[in-house]
C-alpha cells in the first residue's frame, strides 16, 4: 500500500510543510485526484459514510479516497453528492463497462460495532479512517479493528 496526497500545492503544501510533511514517506501530486489518477479512474473508491455500498475488504490496486471532499457541516449525503458531481465533471461522464466511473463505499461500522460502542454517531476524521484502513490491512478483521478504534476514540463513561 502507498499513501498519496493530491492537490498538494499552494496553501495546503505550505501548511503541511510547516507540520513536517517533507519528511513523510508519501507520494505528492500537485494535480487534483482525477488528474493524478487519470489512467486509473476505475480504481478510485471514495469513502463516504453516505455510500450505500459497504467496504467488505481492501483490494490490492484500488485507490481509497479519504477526505477527498470536506463536508464541514456534516450534512447527510453531502459528501457523496459532491463526489458524484465532481467525478462526472472531471471524467466528462466517462463510462467503463457501461457504468459511470465513480465508486463509493462506507466502512462497515454498523455491521461490526454495537450501537453502545458507537455512542452517538461520532464522525470519524481523516486520520482515524486512515488508521482504521491500516489496521484492517494488518488484521483483516473489521470487527476487531473498528471496535478498537471506537473504544479508543470514544471511551464509554
JSON list of C-alpha atoms in Angstrom, two decimals:
[
{"chain": "A", "resi": 1, "resn": "UNK", "atom": "CA", "xyz": [0.00, 0.00, 0.00]},
{"chain": "A", "resi": 2, "resn": "UNK", "atom": "CA", "xyz": [1.07, 3.56, -0.56]},
{"chain": "A", "resi": 3, "resn": "UNK", "atom": "CA", "xyz": [-0.17, 6.95, 0.57]},
{"chain": "A", "resi": 4, "resn": "UNK", "atom": "CA", "xyz": [-0.78, 9.79, -1.88]},
{"chain": "A", "resi": 5, "resn": "UNK", "atom": "CA", "xyz": [-1.59, 13.44, -1.28]},
{"chain": "A", "resi": 6, "resn": "UNK", "atom": "CA", "xyz": [-3.30, 15.16, -4.21]},
{"chain": "A", "resi": 7, "resn": "UNK", "atom": "CA", "xyz": [-3.89, 18.87, -4.76]},
{"chain": "A", "resi": 8, "resn": "UNK", "atom": "CA", "xyz": [-0.63, 19.28, -2.86]},
{"chain": "A", "resi": 9, "resn": "UNK", "atom": "CA", "xyz": [0.21, 22.85, -3.78]},
{"chain": "A", "resi": 10, "resn": "UNK", "atom": "CA", "xyz": [-0.28, 26.43, -2.61]},
{"chain": "A", "resi": 11, "resn": "UNK", "atom": "CA", "xyz": [-1.62, 26.93, 0.91]},
{"chain": "A", "resi": 12, "resn": "UNK", "atom": "CA", "xyz": [-2.12, 23.21, 1.50]},
{"chain": "A", "resi": 13, "resn": "UNK", "atom": "CA", "xyz": [1.52, 22.48, 0.70]},
{"chain": "A", "resi": 14, "resn": "UNK", "atom": "CA", "xyz": [2.76, 25.38, 2.84]},
{"chain": "A", "resi": 15, "resn": "UNK", "atom": "CA", "xyz": [0.62, 24.39, 5.81]},
{"chain": "A", "resi": 16, "resn": "UNK", "atom": "CA", "xyz": [1.56, 20.71, 5.65]},
{"chain": "A", "resi": 17, "resn": "UNK", "atom": "CA", "xyz": [5.24, 21.57, 5.17]},
{"chain": "A", "resi": 18, "resn": "UNK", "atom": "CA", "xyz": [5.11, 23.52, 8.44]},
{"chain": "A", "resi": 19, "resn": "UNK", "atom": "CA", "xyz": [3.78, 20.32, 10.04]},
{"chain": "A", "resi": 20, "resn": "UNK", "atom": "CA", "xyz": [6.69, 18.23, 8.77]},
{"chain": "A", "resi": 21, "resn": "UNK", "atom": "CA", "xyz": [5.18, 16.73, 5.62]},
{"chain": "A", "resi": 22, "resn": "UNK", "atom": "CA", "xyz": [8.50, 16.99, 3.78]},
{"chain": "A", "resi": 23, "resn": "UNK", "atom": "CA", "xyz": [9.75, 14.04, 5.85]},
{"chain": "A", "resi": 24, "resn": "UNK", "atom": "CA", "xyz": [6.64, 11.87, 5.30]},
{"chain": "A", "resi": 25, "resn": "UNK", "atom": "CA", "xyz": [7.13, 8.77, 3.16]},
{"chain": "A", "resi": 26, "resn": "UNK", "atom": "CA", "xyz": [4.34, 9.53, 0.70]},
{"chain": "A", "resi": 27, "resn": "UNK", "atom": "CA", "xyz": [3.69, 10.39, -2.91]},
{"chain": "A", "resi": 28, "resn": "UNK", "atom": "CA", "xyz": [2.80, 14.03, -3.55]},
{"chain": "A", "resi": 29, "resn": "UNK", "atom": "CA", "xyz": [0.79, 15.28, -6.53]},
{"chain": "A", "resi": 30, "resn": "UNK", "atom": "CA", "xyz": [0.15, 18.96, -7.30]},
{"chain": "A", "resi": 31, "resn": "UNK", "atom": "CA", "xyz": [-2.75, 17.83, -9.50]},
{"chain": "A", "resi": 32, "resn": "UNK", "atom": "CA", "xyz": [-6.23, 17.04, -8.23]},
{"chain": "A", "resi": 33, "resn": "UNK", "atom": "CA", "xyz": [-7.25, 13.43, -7.66]},
{"chain": "A", "resi": 34, "resn": "UNK", "atom": "CA", "xyz": [-8.85, 12.83, -11.03]},
{"chain": "A", "resi": 35, "resn": "UNK", "atom": "CA", "xyz": [-5.89, 14.27, -12.92]},
{"chain": "A", "resi": 36, "resn": "UNK", "atom": "CA", "xyz": [-3.25, 12.48, -10.83]},
{"chain": "A", "resi": 37, "resn": "UNK", "atom": "CA", "xyz": [-5.03, 9.14, -11.35]},
{"chain": "A", "resi": 38, "resn": "UNK", "atom": "CA", "xyz": [-6.46, 9.77, -14.81]},
{"chain": "A", "resi": 39, "resn": "UNK", "atom": "CA", "xyz": [-5.19, 6.42, -16.07]},
{"chain": "A", "resi": 40, "resn": "UNK", "atom": "CA", "xyz": [-6.71, 4.59, -13.10]},
{"chain": "A", "resi": 41, "resn": "UNK", "atom": "CA", "xyz": [-10.15, 6.16, -12.68]},
{"chain": "A", "resi": 42, "resn": "UNK", "atom": "CA", "xyz": [-11.75, 2.73, -12.42]},
{"chain": "A", "resi": 43, "resn": "UNK", "atom": "CA", "xyz": [-9.62, 2.07, -9.32]},
{"chain": "A", "resi": 44, "resn": "UNK", "atom": "CA", "xyz": [-10.87, 5.09, -7.34]},
{"chain": "A", "resi": 45, "resn": "UNK", "atom": "CA", "xyz": [-13.11, 4.28, -4.36]},
{"chain": "A", "resi": 46, "resn": "UNK", "atom": "CA", "xyz": [-14.41, 7.30, -2.43]},
{"chain": "A", "resi": 47, "resn": "UNK", "atom": "CA", "xyz": [-15.02, 6.51, 1.23]},
{"chain": "A", "resi": 48, "resn": "UNK", "atom": "CA", "xyz": [-18.17, 8.18, 2.49]},
{"chain": "A", "resi": 49, "resn": "UNK", "atom": "CA", "xyz": [-20.47, 7.34, 5.41]},
{"chain": "A", "resi": 50, "resn": "UNK", "atom": "CA", "xyz": [-23.34, 8.10, 2.99]},
{"chain": "A", "resi": 51, "resn": "UNK", "atom": "CA", "xyz": [-22.45, 5.41, 0.46]},
{"chain": "A", "resi": 52, "resn": "UNK", "atom": "CA", "xyz": [-24.96, 2.58, 0.02]},
{"chain": "A", "resi": 53, "resn": "UNK", "atom": "CA", "xyz": [-22.02, 0.23, -0.62]},
{"chain": "A", "resi": 54, "resn": "UNK", "atom": "CA", "xyz": [-20.28, -1.48, 2.29]},
{"chain": "A", "resi": 55, "resn": "UNK", "atom": "CA", "xyz": [-16.49, -1.81, 2.08]},
{"chain": "A", "resi": 56, "resn": "UNK", "atom": "CA", "xyz": [-16.10, -5.54, 2.61]},
{"chain": "A", "resi": 57, "resn": "UNK", "atom": "CA", "xyz": [-12.35, -5.76, 2.07]},
{"chain": "A", "resi": 58, "resn": "UNK", "atom": "CA", "xyz": [-9.44, -3.71, 0.86]},
{"chain": "A", "resi": 59, "resn": "UNK", "atom": "CA", "xyz": [-8.45, -4.70, -2.65]},
{"chain": "A", "resi": 60, "resn": "UNK", "atom": "CA", "xyz": [-4.89, -4.54, -3.91]},
{"chain": "A", "resi": 61, "resn": "UNK", "atom": "CA", "xyz": [-4.56, -1.90, -6.64]},
{"chain": "A", "resi": 62, "resn": "UNK", "atom": "CA", "xyz": [-7.58, 0.17, -5.63]},
{"chain": "A", "resi": 63, "resn": "UNK", "atom": "CA", "xyz": [-7.16, 3.81, -4.62]},
{"chain": "A", "resi": 64, "resn": "UNK", "atom": "CA", "xyz": [-9.16, 4.59, -1.48]},
{"chain": "A", "resi": 65, "resn": "UNK", "atom": "CA", "xyz": [-10.01, 8.27, -1.23]},
{"chain": "A", "resi": 66, "resn": "UNK", "atom": "CA", "xyz": [-10.22, 9.64, 2.30]},
{"chain": "A", "resi": 67, "resn": "UNK", "atom": "CA", "xyz": [-11.43, 13.19, 2.82]},
{"chain": "A", "resi": 68, "resn": "UNK", "atom": "CA", "xyz": [-11.44, 13.96, -0.87]},
{"chain": "A", "resi": 69, "resn": "UNK", "atom": "CA", "xyz": [-14.36, 16.30, -0.31]},
{"chain": "A", "resi": 70, "resn": "UNK", "atom": "CA", "xyz": [-14.70, 18.01, 3.05]},
{"chain": "A", "resi": 71, "resn": "UNK", "atom": "CA", "xyz": [-18.18, 18.26, 4.50]},
{"chain": "A", "resi": 72, "resn": "UNK", "atom": "CA", "xyz": [-17.66, 20.82, 7.26]},
{"chain": "A", "resi": 73, "resn": "UNK", "atom": "CA", "xyz": [-21.34, 20.93, 8.22]},
{"chain": "A", "resi": 74, "resn": "UNK", "atom": "CA", "xyz": [-21.80, 17.13, 8.38]},
{"chain": "A", "resi": 75, "resn": "UNK", "atom": "CA", "xyz": [-25.00, 17.14, 6.38]},
{"chain": "A", "resi": 76, "resn": "UNK", "atom": "CA", "xyz": [-26.33, 13.70, 5.47]},
{"chain": "A", "resi": 77, "resn": "UNK", "atom": "CA", "xyz": [-25.49, 12.80, 1.89]},
{"chain": "A", "resi": 78, "resn": "UNK", "atom": "CA", "xyz": [-23.49, 15.94, 1.11]},
{"chain": "A", "resi": 79, "resn": "UNK", "atom": "CA", "xyz": [-20.02, 14.40, 0.65]},
{"chain": "A", "resi": 80, "resn": "UNK", "atom": "CA", "xyz": [-21.33, 11.60, -1.57]},
{"chain": "A", "resi": 81, "resn": "UNK", "atom": "CA", "xyz": [-23.34, 14.03, -3.71]},
{"chain": "A", "resi": 82, "resn": "UNK", "atom": "CA", "xyz": [-20.31, 16.31, -4.11]},
{"chain": "A", "resi": 83, "resn": "UNK", "atom": "CA", "xyz": [-18.13, 13.31, -5.06]},
{"chain": "A", "resi": 84, "resn": "UNK", "atom": "CA", "xyz": [-20.57, 12.14, -7.72]},
{"chain": "A", "resi": 85, "resn": "UNK", "atom": "CA", "xyz": [-20.91, 15.63, -9.21]},
{"chain": "A", "resi": 86, "resn": "UNK", "atom": "CA", "xyz": [-17.15, 16.26, -9.14]},
{"chain": "A", "resi": 87, "resn": "UNK", "atom": "CA", "xyz": [-16.39, 12.84, -10.66]},
{"chain": "A", "resi": 88, "resn": "UNK", "atom": "CA", "xyz": [-18.83, 13.33, -13.50]},
{"chain": "A", "resi": 89, "resn": "UNK", "atom": "CA", "xyz": [-17.40, 16.77, -14.25]},
{"chain": "A", "resi": 90, "resn": "UNK", "atom": "CA", "xyz": [-13.79, 15.54, -14.16]},
{"chain": "A", "resi": 91, "resn": "UNK", "atom": "CA", "xyz": [-14.38, 12.41, -16.22]},
{"chain": "A", "resi": 92, "resn": "UNK", "atom": "CA", "xyz": [-16.80, 14.01, -18.64]},
{"chain": "A", "resi": 93, "resn": "UNK", "atom": "CA", "xyz": [-19.28, 11.29, -17.74]},
{"chain": "A", "resi": 94, "resn": "UNK", "atom": "CA", "xyz": [-16.82, 8.61, -18.89]},
{"chain": "A", "resi": 95, "resn": "UNK", "atom": "CA", "xyz": [-18.12, 5.07, -18.62]},
{"chain": "A", "resi": 96, "resn": "UNK", "atom": "CA", "xyz": [-16.31, 1.80, -18.14]},
{"chain": "A", "resi": 97, "resn": "UNK", "atom": "CA", "xyz": [-18.15, -1.44, -18.92]},
{"chain": "A", "resi": 98, "resn": "UNK", "atom": "CA", "xyz": [-21.35, 0.58, -19.16]},
{"chain": "A", "resi": 99, "resn": "UNK", "atom": "CA", "xyz": [-21.06, 2.11, -15.68]},
{"chain": "A", "resi": 100, "resn": "UNK", "atom": "CA", "xyz": [-20.11, 5.59, -14.56]},
{"chain": "A", "resi": 101, "resn": "UNK", "atom": "CA", "xyz": [-16.52, 5.91, -13.35]},
{"chain": "A", "resi": 102, "resn": "UNK", "atom": "CA", "xyz": [-17.26, 6.57, -9.72]},
{"chain": "A", "resi": 103, "resn": "UNK", "atom": "CA", "xyz": [-17.28, 4.17, -6.90]},
{"chain": "A", "resi": 104, "resn": "UNK", "atom": "CA", "xyz": [-18.00, 4.78, -3.28]},
{"chain": "A", "resi": 105, "resn": "UNK", "atom": "CA", "xyz": [-18.06, 2.70, -0.13]},
{"chain": "A", "resi": 106, "resn": "UNK", "atom": "CA", "xyz": [-18.57, 3.15, 3.57]},
{"chain": "A", "resi": 107, "resn": "UNK", "atom": "CA", "xyz": [-16.72, 1.48, 6.40]},
{"chain": "A", "resi": 108, "resn": "UNK", "atom": "CA", "xyz": [-18.73, -1.48, 7.76]},
{"chain": "A", "resi": 109, "resn": "UNK", "atom": "CA", "xyz": [-19.33, 0.21, 11.11]},
{"chain": "A", "resi": 110, "resn": "UNK", "atom": "CA", "xyz": [-22.99, -0.71, 11.65]},
{"chain": "A", "resi": 111, "resn": "UNK", "atom": "CA", "xyz": [-22.28, -4.29, 10.64]},
{"chain": "A", "resi": 112, "resn": "UNK", "atom": "CA", "xyz": [-19.38, -4.71, 13.11]},
{"chain": "A", "resi": 113, "resn": "UNK", "atom": "CA", "xyz": [-19.71, -2.26, 16.00]},
{"chain": "A", "resi": 114, "resn": "UNK", "atom": "CA", "xyz": [-22.55, -2.28, 18.51]},
{"chain": "A", "resi": 115, "resn": "UNK", "atom": "CA", "xyz": [-24.60, 0.90, 18.99]},
{"chain": "A", "resi": 116, "resn": "UNK", "atom": "CA", "xyz": [-23.38, 1.02, 22.58]},
{"chain": "A", "resi": 117, "resn": "UNK", "atom": "CA", "xyz": [-19.75, 1.17, 21.47]},
{"chain": "A", "resi": 118, "resn": "UNK", "atom": "CA", "xyz": [-20.53, 3.57, 18.60]},
{"chain": "A", "resi": 119, "resn": "UNK", "atom": "CA", "xyz": [-22.09, 6.03, 21.01]},
{"chain": "A", "resi": 120, "resn": "UNK", "atom": "CA", "xyz": [-23.99, 8.90, 19.45]},
{"chain": "A", "resi": 121, "resn": "UNK", "atom": "CA", "xyz": [-22.91, 8.60, 15.83]},
{"chain": "A", "resi": 122, "resn": "UNK", "atom": "CA", "xyz": [-19.48, 10.15, 16.02]},
{"chain": "A", "resi": 123, "resn": "UNK", "atom": "CA", "xyz": [-17.90, 11.48, 12.86]},
{"chain": "A", "resi": 124, "resn": "UNK", "atom": "CA", "xyz": [-14.57, 9.83, 12.03]},
{"chain": "A", "resi": 125, "resn": "UNK", "atom": "CA", "xyz": [-11.92, 12.28, 10.91]},
{"chain": "A", "resi": 126, "resn": "UNK", "atom": "CA", "xyz": [-9.35, 11.63, 8.20]},
{"chain": "A", "resi": 127, "resn": "UNK", "atom": "CA", "xyz": [-6.57, 10.36, 10.45]},
{"chain": "A", "resi": 128, "resn": "UNK", "atom": "CA", "xyz": [-8.93, 7.90, 12.18]},
{"chain": "A", "resi": 129, "resn": "UNK", "atom": "CA", "xyz": [-10.17, 6.49, 8.85]},
{"chain": "A", "resi": 130, "resn": "UNK", "atom": "CA", "xyz": [-6.55, 6.16, 7.69]},
{"chain": "A", "resi": 131, "resn": "UNK", "atom": "CA", "xyz": [-5.66, 4.35, 10.93]},
{"chain": "A", "resi": 132, "resn": "UNK", "atom": "CA", "xyz": [-8.66, 2.03, 10.53]},
{"chain": "A", "resi": 133, "resn": "UNK", "atom": "CA", "xyz": [-7.63, 1.12, 6.98]},
{"chain": "A", "resi": 134, "resn": "UNK", "atom": "CA", "xyz": [-4.03, 0.43, 8.04]},
{"chain": "A", "resi": 135, "resn": "UNK", "atom": "CA", "xyz": [-5.19, -1.72, 10.98]},
{"chain": "A", "resi": 136, "resn": "UNK", "atom": "CA", "xyz": [-7.66, -3.63, 8.82]},
{"chain": "A", "resi": 137, "resn": "UNK", "atom": "CA", "xyz": [-4.92, -4.30, 6.25]},
{"chain": "A", "resi": 138, "resn": "UNK", "atom": "CA", "xyz": [-2.84, -5.74, 9.09]},
{"chain": "A", "resi": 139, "resn": "UNK", "atom": "CA", "xyz": [-5.54, -7.79, 10.87]},
{"chain": "A", "resi": 140, "resn": "UNK", "atom": "CA", "xyz": [-8.11, -8.43, 8.10]},
{"chain": "A", "resi": 141, "resn": "UNK", "atom": "CA", "xyz": [-10.72, -8.20, 10.87]},
{"chain": "A", "resi": 142, "resn": "UNK", "atom": "CA", "xyz": [-13.25, -5.34, 10.64]},
{"chain": "A", "resi": 143, "resn": "UNK", "atom": "CA", "xyz": [-14.95, -6.12, 13.96]},
{"chain": "A", "resi": 144, "resn": "UNK", "atom": "CA", "xyz": [-11.70, -6.04, 15.93]},
{"chain": "A", "resi": 145, "resn": "UNK", "atom": "CA", "xyz": [-10.32, -3.01, 14.08]},
{"chain": "A", "resi": 146, "resn": "UNK", "atom": "CA", "xyz": [-13.46, -0.86, 14.25]},
{"chain": "A", "resi": 147, "resn": "UNK", "atom": "CA", "xyz": [-14.39, -1.79, 17.82]},
{"chain": "A", "resi": 148, "resn": "UNK", "atom": "CA", "xyz": [-10.87, -0.94, 18.99]},
{"chain": "A", "resi": 149, "resn": "UNK", "atom": "CA", "xyz": [-10.97, 2.37, 17.11]},
{"chain": "A", "resi": 150, "resn": "UNK", "atom": "CA", "xyz": [-14.28, 3.40, 18.66]},
{"chain": "A", "resi": 151, "resn": "UNK", "atom": "CA", "xyz": [-13.32, 2.25, 22.17]},
{"chain": "A", "resi": 152, "resn": "UNK", "atom": "CA", "xyz": [-10.04, 4.17, 21.95]},
{"chain": "A", "resi": 153, "resn": "UNK", "atom": "CA", "xyz": [-11.53, 7.32, 20.48]},
{"chain": "A", "resi": 154, "resn": "UNK", "atom": "CA", "xyz": [-14.80, 7.41, 22.37]},
{"chain": "A", "resi": 155, "resn": "UNK", "atom": "CA", "xyz": [-14.44, 5.51, 25.64]},
{"chain": "A", "resi": 156, "resn": "UNK", "atom": "CA", "xyz": [-17.69, 4.51, 27.34]},
{"chain": "A", "resi": 157, "resn": "UNK", "atom": "CA", "xyz": [-18.11, 6.54, 30.52]}
]
